[in-house]
Amino acid sequence: MPDAVVILDSENHIEWCNPMAERFLGIDGGKDAGQPIINLVRAPDFAAYVQQGVYGEPLELKLARSEELILSLRVIPYGQDQKLLLCRDVTQASRLETMRRDFVANVSHELKTPLTVVNGFLETLVDGRIKFTESRSREVFGTMQHQTDRMLRLVEDLLTLSTLESSAGLSVEVEIDVGALLQGLLDEGAALSGGRHRFLVECDAPAVIVGSDAELRSAFGNLVANAIHYTPPGGEVRLSWCIRDSGDGEFTVADTGVGIEPRHIPRLTERFYRIDHSRSRETGGTGLGLAIVKHVLTRHQATLEILSEPGRGSRFSAIIPGRRLKSAVTRSQPRVLKVALS
Ligand code: ADP
């Protein structure tokens, strides 16, 4: 039985329990029989619930002995003054519910700020009492456009995430030439940088990846855009591809930018997780880029490795499993495709 079951007498002493109850509640069916359960499961909420005598709603409980575990408990009176205590592991469902709530709050917050700005200007314009000079009008419309662009980008990224989440597997798989992919990323990166960064591209072993062209381009493009956004002018962005000894492919974007403190690294792919909110906003970031990258890589059975040092730069590597690589997988000397100097 996947749920924990404990039989209690009228005084809430343990009469019997199953192995799941021993695991969830830390009690011992043999040794603890006859003991009051509230002496063994020590949580004030639990004691109050068991003793109250009215058990309409289940109790959600986090026990001190296992912070990770969230339990839903329910007492059902039965027989002659006996009670059945049922307990179910709802950790996953509870975590999902928290994530859902946080997500709605985050999206609302992200949309509210630009909407408030645009709404404020529109109210002033509709009111008509303040007359804007021509240059001020241009400024106001420019700001409104900037804010609506921001909302549009956010909605686009949300739609991308939602599409990635709702389709189970890759619908179209094509052969993607890594050399051409790198060249495309370099061209886009150079355009985004506008000459402010130095670019270096290395293709150690020409190969073909089998996967979704659009998804991988978007994921790798996000890594390149981040490297540019989080590297001050004059810095270097290096794109590279190599085959690891394991046979897996490694696509890396390394920069000499601001870097990331170790404590942030495990959380970077969470939606809306940003280290420096104002910097992300300045660069037009939505806080969803790395969440999209993680989704795309997972759909390709690939993983993301992040190495970084504050002030020294970062290295984001996508590890593509060897079974997704085809032909031309020969180890050759490092080859520089193209270097664009600022
Ligand atoms: P954003 O739209 O804010 O860039 P991302 O999901 O792409 O959102 O990235 C999340 C956060 O990770 C960023 O806000 C930034 O703090 C950090 N980050 C991502 N890439 C880099 C990088 N190359 N260098 C330093 N910090 C980075």
Tab-separated table of C-alpha atoms and ligand atoms in Angstrom:
chain	number	residue	atom	x	y	z
A	1	MET	CA	0.000	0.000	0.000
A	2	PRO	CA	1.573	3.331	-1.033
A	3	ASP	CA	-0.100	5.281	1.792
A	4	ALA	CA	0.741	5.121	5.464
A	5	VAL	CA	-1.910	3.596	7.724
A	6	VAL	CA	-1.963	3.713	11.533
A	7	ILE	CA	-4.722	2.284	13.721
A	8	LEU	CA	-5.196	4.338	16.890
A	9	ASP	CA	-7.307	3.532	19.945
A	10	SER	CA	-9.680	6.013	21.590
A	11	GLU	CA	-6.727	7.595	23.471
A	12	ASN	CA	-4.681	7.957	20.271
A	13	HIS	CA	-2.317	5.139	21.213
A	14	ILE	CA	-0.822	3.177	18.344
A	15	GLU	CA	-2.416	-0.246	17.855
A	16	TRP	CA	-0.931	-1.127	14.490
A	17	CYS	CA	0.809	0.508	11.561
A	18	ASN	CA	2.044	-0.504	8.116
A	19	PRO	CA	5.634	-0.185	6.794
A	20	MET	CA	4.847	3.099	4.993
A	21	ALA	CA	3.766	4.660	8.301
A	22	GLU	CA	7.076	3.564	9.823
A	23	ARG	CA	8.858	5.270	6.943
A	24	PHE	CA	6.844	8.487	6.780
A	25	LEU	CA	6.284	9.044	10.502
A	26	GLY	CA	9.417	7.438	11.929
A	27	ILE	CA	7.493	5.076	14.201
A	28	ASP	CA	8.128	1.393	14.863
A	29	GLY	CA	5.049	-0.846	14.618
A	30	GLY	CA	6.486	-3.402	17.066
A	31	LYS	CA	8.268	-1.263	19.636
A	32	ASP	CA	5.879	1.689	19.648
A	33	ALA	CA	2.587	-0.231	19.889
A	34	GLY	CA	0.605	1.125	22.828
A	35	GLN	CA	2.438	4.495	22.795
A	36	PRO	CA	0.527	7.781	22.298
A	37	ILE	CA	1.226	8.787	18.706
A	38	ILE	CA	1.628	12.471	19.577
A	39	ASN	CA	4.630	11.583	21.768
A	40	LEU	CA	6.341	10.006	18.788
A	41	VAL	CA	5.295	12.290	15.921
A	42	ARG	CA	6.287	15.546	17.492
A	43	ALA	CA	4.636	18.461	15.719
A	44	PRO	CA	2.212	20.868	17.445
A	45	ASP	CA	-0.114	20.967	14.405
A	46	PHE	CA	-0.256	17.188	14.311
A	47	ALA	CA	-1.043	16.887	18.034
A	48	ALA	CA	-3.807	19.489	17.747
A	49	TYR	CA	-5.269	17.762	14.682
A	50	VAL	CA	-5.296	14.259	16.153
A	51	GLN	CA	-6.766	15.428	19.448
A	52	GLN	CA	-9.439	17.765	18.079
A	53	GLY	CA	-11.970	15.032	17.330
A	54	VAL	CA	-13.327	16.682	14.129
A	55	TYR	CA	-11.573	15.544	10.984
A	56	GLY	CA	-13.271	17.235	8.028
A	57	GLU	CA	-10.193	18.524	6.242
A	58	PRO	CA	-6.855	16.740	5.827
A	59	LEU	CA	-3.804	18.250	7.490
A	60	GLU	CA	-0.745	19.124	5.419
A	61	LEU	CA	2.377	18.573	7.452
A	62	LYS	CA	6.126	18.987	7.149
A	63	LEU	CA	7.908	16.988	9.807
A	64	ALA	CA	11.137	18.223	11.382
A	65	ARG	CA	12.749	14.785	10.856
A	66	SER	CA	12.411	15.057	7.104
A	67	GLU	CA	12.172	18.630	5.835
A	68	GLU	CA	11.914	17.355	2.284
A	69	LEU	CA	8.743	15.378	2.857
A	70	ILE	CA	5.281	16.964	2.777
A	71	LEU	CA	2.517	14.714	4.076
A	72	SER	CA	-1.249	14.936	3.882
A	73	LEU	CA	-2.861	13.325	6.937
A	74	ARG	CA	-6.422	12.376	7.547
A	75	VAL	CA	-8.074	10.710	10.526
A	76	ILE	CA	-11.149	8.546	9.943
A	77	PRO	CA	-13.033	7.360	13.028
A	78	TYR	CA	-14.164	3.744	12.761
A	79	GLY	CA	-15.270	0.751	14.836
A	80	GLN	CA	-15.648	1.351	18.536
A	81	ASP	CA	-13.736	4.551	19.262
A	82	GLN	CA	-10.886	3.520	17.017
A	83	LYS	CA	-9.332	5.738	14.410
A	84	LEU	CA	-7.595	5.159	11.156
A	85	LEU	CA	-4.804	7.616	10.462
A	86	LEU	CA	-4.071	7.781	6.744
A	87	CYS	CA	-1.050	9.618	5.497
A	88	ARG	CA	0.021	10.285	1.922
A	89	ASP	CA	3.194	11.767	0.427
A	90	VAL	CA	2.112	14.970	-1.371
A	91	THR	CA	5.596	16.489	-1.703
A	92	GLN	CA	5.528	16.568	-5.489
A	93	ALA	CA	1.980	17.901	-5.803
A	94	SER	CA	2.611	20.537	-3.156
A	95	ARG	CA	5.834	21.652	-4.846
A	96	LEU	CA	4.054	21.915	-8.198
A	97	GLU	CA	1.307	23.971	-6.626
A	98	THR	CA	3.866	26.352	-5.093
A	99	MET	CA	5.636	26.625	-8.455
A	100	ARG	CA	2.345	27.362	-10.211
A	101	ARG	CA	1.462	30.068	-7.684
A	102	ASP	CA	4.934	31.645	-7.904
A	103	PHE	CA	4.789	31.527	-11.686
A	104	VAL	CA	1.454	33.361	-11.893
A	105	ALA	CA	2.713	35.939	-9.373
A	106	ASN	CA	5.947	36.427	-11.337
A	107	VAL	CA	4.259	36.798	-14.729
A	108	SER	CA	1.770	39.289	-13.275
A	109	HIS	CA	4.591	41.252	-11.688
A	110	GLU	CA	6.669	41.242	-14.884
A	111	LEU	CA	3.736	42.509	-16.954
A	112	LYS	CA	2.517	44.982	-14.381
A	113	THR	CA	5.619	47.179	-14.409
A	114	PRO	CA	5.653	48.005	-18.153
A	115	LEU	CA	1.855	48.197	-18.236
A	116	THR	CA	1.877	50.734	-15.414
A	117	VAL	CA	4.369	52.907	-17.295
A	118	VAL	CA	2.387	52.783	-20.551
A	119	ASN	CA	-0.896	53.335	-18.744
A	120	GLY	CA	0.508	56.358	-16.896
A	121	PHE	CA	1.566	58.035	-20.131
A	122	LEU	CA	-1.722	57.189	-21.867
A	123	GLU	CA	-3.717	58.685	-18.998
A	124	THR	CA	-1.740	61.919	-19.276
A	125	LEU	CA	-2.228	62.021	-23.054
A	126	VAL	CA	-5.975	61.298	-22.854
A	127	ASP	CA	-6.379	63.868	-20.084
A	128	GLY	CA	-4.881	66.451	-22.456
A	129	ARG	CA	-4.137	69.015	-19.760
A	130	ILE	CA	-0.393	68.636	-20.099
A	131	LYS	CA	0.844	69.603	-23.534
A	132	PHE	CA	4.014	67.807	-24.561
A	133	THR	CA	6.623	69.507	-26.682
A	134	GLU	CA	7.558	67.634	-29.823
A	135	SER	CA	10.793	66.307	-28.374
A	136	ARG	CA	9.052	65.271	-25.132
A	137	SER	CA	6.362	63.506	-27.198
A	138	ARG	CA	9.035	61.567	-29.036
A	139	GLU	CA	10.584	60.613	-25.716
A	140	VAL	CA	7.225	59.500	-24.277
A	141	PHE	CA	6.304	57.426	-27.326
A	142	GLY	CA	9.815	55.966	-27.347
A	143	THR	CA	9.408	54.862	-23.724
A	144	MET	CA	5.985	53.395	-24.438
A	145	GLN	CA	7.377	51.470	-27.388
A	146	HIS	CA	10.262	50.202	-25.268
A	147	GLN	CA	7.822	48.966	-22.613
A	148	THR	CA	5.495	47.282	-25.108
A	149	ASP	CA	8.540	45.603	-26.713
A	150	ARG	CA	9.397	44.275	-23.294
A	151	MET	CA	5.915	42.865	-22.811
A	152	LEU	CA	5.984	41.340	-26.274
A	153	ARG	CA	9.326	39.627	-25.614
A	154	LEU	CA	8.013	38.301	-22.341
A	155	VAL	CA	4.869	36.908	-23.954
A	156	GLU	CA	6.925	35.398	-26.787
A	157	ASP	CA	9.251	33.667	-24.312
A	158	LEU	CA	6.256	32.430	-22.307
A	159	LEU	CA	4.698	30.998	-25.464
A	160	THR	CA	7.996	29.321	-26.387
A	161	LEU	CA	8.188	27.737	-22.936
A	162	SER	CA	4.587	26.641	-23.093
A	163	THR	CA	5.082	25.066	-26.546
A	164	LEU	CA	8.192	23.270	-25.316
A	165	GLU	CA	6.322	21.973	-22.294
A	166	SER	CA	3.180	20.900	-24.044
A	167	SER	CA	4.777	18.881	-26.845
A	168	ALA	CA	6.246	15.704	-25.412
A	169	GLY	CA	8.946	14.974	-27.981
A	170	LEU	CA	10.650	16.632	-30.919
A	171	SER	CA	8.257	16.804	-33.838
A	172	VAL	CA	10.795	17.414	-36.578
A	173	GLU	CA	14.329	16.121	-36.392
A	174	VAL	CA	16.799	17.260	-38.995
A	175	GLU	CA	20.525	17.075	-39.536
A	176	ILE	CA	22.157	20.286	-38.347
A	177	ASP	CA	25.647	21.060	-39.546
A	178	VAL	CA	27.604	22.329	-36.553
A	179	GLY	CA	29.903	24.525	-38.651
A	180	ALA	CA	26.968	26.348	-40.238
A	181	LEU	CA	25.272	26.603	-36.857
A	182	LEU	CA	28.348	28.241	-35.328
A	183	GLN	CA	28.668	30.632	-38.251
A	184	GLY	CA	25.015	31.668	-37.891
A	185	LEU	CA	25.425	32.193	-34.152
A	186	LEU	CA	28.566	34.230	-34.719
A	187	ASP	CA	26.808	36.483	-37.251
A	188	GLU	CA	23.851	37.055	-34.939
A	189	GLY	CA	26.131	37.616	-31.936
A	190	ALA	CA	28.298	40.102	-33.809
A	191	ALA	CA	25.185	42.033	-34.883
A	192	LEU	CA	23.877	42.107	-31.298
A	193	SER	CA	27.220	43.207	-29.906
A	194	GLY	CA	27.532	45.989	-32.470
A	195	GLY	CA	31.317	45.810	-32.380
A	196	ARG	CA	31.620	46.024	-28.608
A	197	HIS	CA	33.038	42.521	-28.133
A	198	ARG	CA	35.694	40.284	-29.617
A	199	PHE	CA	34.425	36.951	-30.938
A	200	LEU	CA	36.294	33.715	-31.355
A	201	VAL	CA	34.896	30.525	-32.852
A	202	GLU	CA	36.562	27.111	-32.650
A	203	CYS	CA	35.284	23.940	-34.235
A	204	ASP	CA	37.405	21.056	-33.039
A	205	ALA	CA	35.510	18.270	-34.811
A	206	PRO	CA	33.051	19.008	-37.596
A	207	ALA	CA	29.830	17.119	-36.935
A	208	VAL	CA	26.141	16.953	-37.575
A	209	ILE	CA	23.606	17.076	-34.756
A	210	VAL	CA	20.279	15.314	-35.222
A	211	GLY	CA	17.593	17.386	-33.575
A	212	SER	CA	15.320	20.374	-33.897
A	213	ASP	CA	17.092	23.126	-35.800
A	214	ALA	CA	14.835	25.924	-34.559
A	215	GLU	CA	15.019	24.829	-30.930
A	216	LEU	CA	18.795	24.370	-30.815
A	217	ARG	CA	19.391	27.645	-32.649
A	218	SER	CA	17.152	29.435	-30.146
A	219	ALA	CA	18.826	27.772	-27.126
A	220	PHE	CA	22.388	28.360	-28.298
A	221	GLY	CA	21.416	31.873	-29.416
A	222	ASN	CA	20.201	32.578	-25.881
A	223	LEU	CA	23.580	31.518	-24.471
A	224	VAL	CA	25.401	33.782	-26.935
A	225	ALA	CA	23.062	36.721	-26.208
A	226	ASN	CA	23.637	36.265	-22.460
A	227	ALA	CA	27.406	36.187	-22.939
A	228	ILE	CA	27.151	39.521	-24.770
A	229	HIS	CA	24.733	41.073	-22.268
A	230	TYR	CA	26.779	40.096	-19.238
A	231	THR	CA	30.190	41.002	-20.666
A	232	PRO	CA	31.262	44.639	-20.599
A	233	PRO	CA	32.437	46.212	-23.857
A	234	GLY	CA	35.947	45.149	-24.849
A	235	GLY	CA	35.420	41.624	-23.485
A	236	GLU	CA	35.642	38.354	-25.378
A	237	VAL	CA	32.974	35.826	-26.335
A	238	ARG	CA	34.207	32.422	-27.472
A	239	LEU	CA	31.999	29.818	-29.177
A	240	SER	CA	33.397	26.327	-29.443
A	241	TRP	CA	32.455	22.804	-30.410
A	242	CYS	CA	34.346	19.629	-29.611
A	243	ILE	CA	33.754	15.925	-29.138
A	244	ARG	CA	34.448	14.652	-25.635
A	245	ASP	CA	36.282	11.361	-25.015
A	246	SER	CA	32.884	9.886	-24.100
A	247	GLY	CA	31.716	10.577	-27.674
A	248	ASP	CA	29.303	13.323	-26.568
A	249	GLY	CA	29.379	16.682	-28.317
A	250	GLU	CA	30.124	19.851	-26.361
A	251	PHE	CA	28.937	23.266	-27.495
A	252	THR	CA	30.376	25.998	-25.286
A	253	VAL	CA	29.877	29.722	-24.989
A	254	ALA	CA	32.571	31.260	-22.808
A	255	ASP	CA	32.814	34.935	-21.923
A	256	THR	CA	35.104	37.220	-19.957
A	257	GLY	CA	32.171	39.013	-18.341
A	258	VAL	CA	30.813	39.712	-14.878
A	259	GLY	CA	30.709	36.050	-13.818
A	260	ILE	CA	28.360	34.378	-11.351
A	261	GLU	CA	28.738	33.538	-7.673
A	262	PRO	CA	28.588	29.763	-7.043
A	263	ARG	CA	25.437	29.978	-4.892
A	264	HIS	CA	23.394	31.264	-7.850
A	265	ILE	CA	24.462	28.614	-10.354
A	266	PRO	CA	22.032	25.804	-9.377
A	267	ARG	CA	19.080	28.216	-9.677
A	268	LEU	CA	19.890	29.961	-12.976
A	269	THR	CA	17.563	27.827	-15.098
A	270	GLU	CA	14.552	28.575	-12.873
A	271	ARG	CA	12.037	30.824	-14.569
A	272	PHE	CA	12.537	34.492	-13.693
A	273	TYR	CA	15.638	33.801	-11.609
A	274	ARG	CA	17.987	36.729	-12.066
A	275	ILE	CA	21.060	37.728	-10.134
A	276	ASP	CA	20.917	41.411	-10.958
A	277	HIS	CA	17.392	42.502	-11.847
A	278	SER	CA	18.300	45.945	-13.102
A	279	ARG	CA	21.068	44.616	-15.356
A	280	SER	CA	18.726	41.981	-16.795
A	281	ARG	CA	16.102	44.658	-17.441
A	282	GLU	CA	18.648	47.019	-19.043
A	283	THR	CA	19.659	44.307	-21.495
A	284	GLY	CA	16.036	43.510	-22.302
A	285	GLY	CA	16.191	40.167	-20.476
A	286	THR	CA	12.984	38.365	-19.566
A	287	GLY	CA	14.529	35.996	-17.006
A	288	LEU	CA	13.275	33.078	-19.108
A	289	GLY	CA	16.242	32.543	-21.450
A	290	LEU	CA	18.009	29.839	-19.466
A	291	ALA	CA	14.707	28.126	-18.624
A	292	ILE	CA	14.138	27.816	-22.386
A	293	VAL	CA	17.712	26.552	-22.868
A	294	LYS	CA	17.206	23.868	-20.214
A	295	HIS	CA	13.915	22.713	-21.743
A	296	VAL	CA	15.368	22.491	-25.242
A	297	LEU	CA	18.397	20.549	-24.030
A	298	THR	CA	16.261	18.150	-21.993
A	299	ARG	CA	14.185	17.460	-25.121
A	300	HIS	CA	17.441	16.501	-26.848
A	301	GLN	CA	18.538	14.340	-23.866
A	302	ALA	CA	21.304	16.907	-23.486
A	303	THR	CA	22.544	18.675	-20.339
A	304	LEU	CA	23.798	22.126	-19.396
A	305	GLU	CA	27.056	22.622	-17.506
A	306	ILE	CA	27.878	26.017	-16.013
A	307	LEU	CA	31.279	27.106	-14.766
A	308	SER	CA	31.798	30.645	-13.604
A	309	GLU	CA	33.850	32.911	-11.413
A	310	PRO	CA	32.694	36.378	-10.358
A	311	GLY	CA	34.675	39.032	-12.196
A	312	ARG	CA	36.407	36.467	-14.448
A	313	GLY	CA	33.650	35.265	-16.763
A	314	SER	CA	31.362	32.311	-17.398
A	315	ARG	CA	31.273	29.147	-19.440
A	316	PHE	CA	27.962	27.568	-20.451
A	317	SER	CA	28.291	24.164	-22.123
A	318	ALA	CA	25.539	22.121	-23.767
A	319	ILE	CA	26.470	18.440	-23.752
A	320	ILE	CA	24.785	16.649	-26.662
A	321	PRO	CA	24.660	12.853	-26.353
A	322	GLY	CA	26.832	10.968	-28.862
A	323	ARG	CA	23.804	9.132	-30.269
A	324	ARG	CA	22.536	12.466	-31.623
A	325	LEU	CA	25.738	13.066	-33.600
A	326	LYS	CA	26.353	11.861	-37.114
A	327	SER	CA	29.185	11.498	-39.615
A	328	ALA	CA	32.375	13.562	-39.897
A	329	VAL	CA	33.000	12.860	-36.207
A	330	THR	CA	36.746	12.711	-36.630
A	331	ARG	CA	39.092	14.257	-34.121
A	332	SER	CA	41.040	16.939	-35.898
A	333	GLN	CA	43.234	19.851	-34.929
A	334	PRO	CA	41.409	22.858	-33.463
A	335	ARG	CA	40.157	24.962	-36.296
A	336	VAL	CA	39.297	28.641	-36.062
A	337	LEU	CA	36.353	29.347	-38.327
A	338	LYS	CA	36.293	33.080	-38.178
A	339	VAL	CA	37.429	35.752	-35.815
A	340	ALA	CA	35.485	38.985	-35.725
A	341	LEU	CA	37.427	41.730	-34.024
A	342	SER	CA	35.771	44.776	-32.620
B	1	ADP	P1	17.831	37.106	-18.502
B	1	ADP	O1	16.757	37.377	-19.482
B	1	ADP	O2	17.683	37.898	-17.227
B	1	ADP	O3	19.205	37.196	-19.087
B	1	ADP	P2	18.294	34.228	-18.316
B	1	ADP	O4	17.365	33.134	-17.915
B	1	ADP	O5	18.867	34.165	-19.677
B	1	ADP	O6	17.543	35.586	-18.026
B	1	ADP	O7	19.494	34.239	-17.275
B	1	ADP	C1	19.203	34.224	-15.889
B	1	ADP	C2	20.253	35.008	-15.134
B	1	ADP	O8	21.495	34.317	-15.202
B	1	ADP	C3	20.532	36.391	-15.689
B	1	ADP	O9	19.626	37.351	-15.195
B	1	ADP	C4	21.952	36.639	-15.204
B	1	ADP	O10	21.910	37.123	-13.889
B	1	ADP	C5	22.569	35.243	-15.195
B	1	ADP	N1	23.398	34.986	-16.393
B	1	ADP	C6	23.036	34.314	-17.513
B	1	ADP	N2	24.049	34.236	-18.388
B	1	ADP	C7	25.096	34.870	-17.817
B	1	ADP	C8	26.456	35.125	-18.221
B	1	ADP	N3	26.943	34.708	-19.394
B	1	ADP	N4	27.242	35.811	-17.353
B	1	ADP	C9	26.774	36.226	-16.148
B	1	ADP	N5	25.503	36.019	-15.718
B	1	ADP	C10	24.681	35.352	-16.532
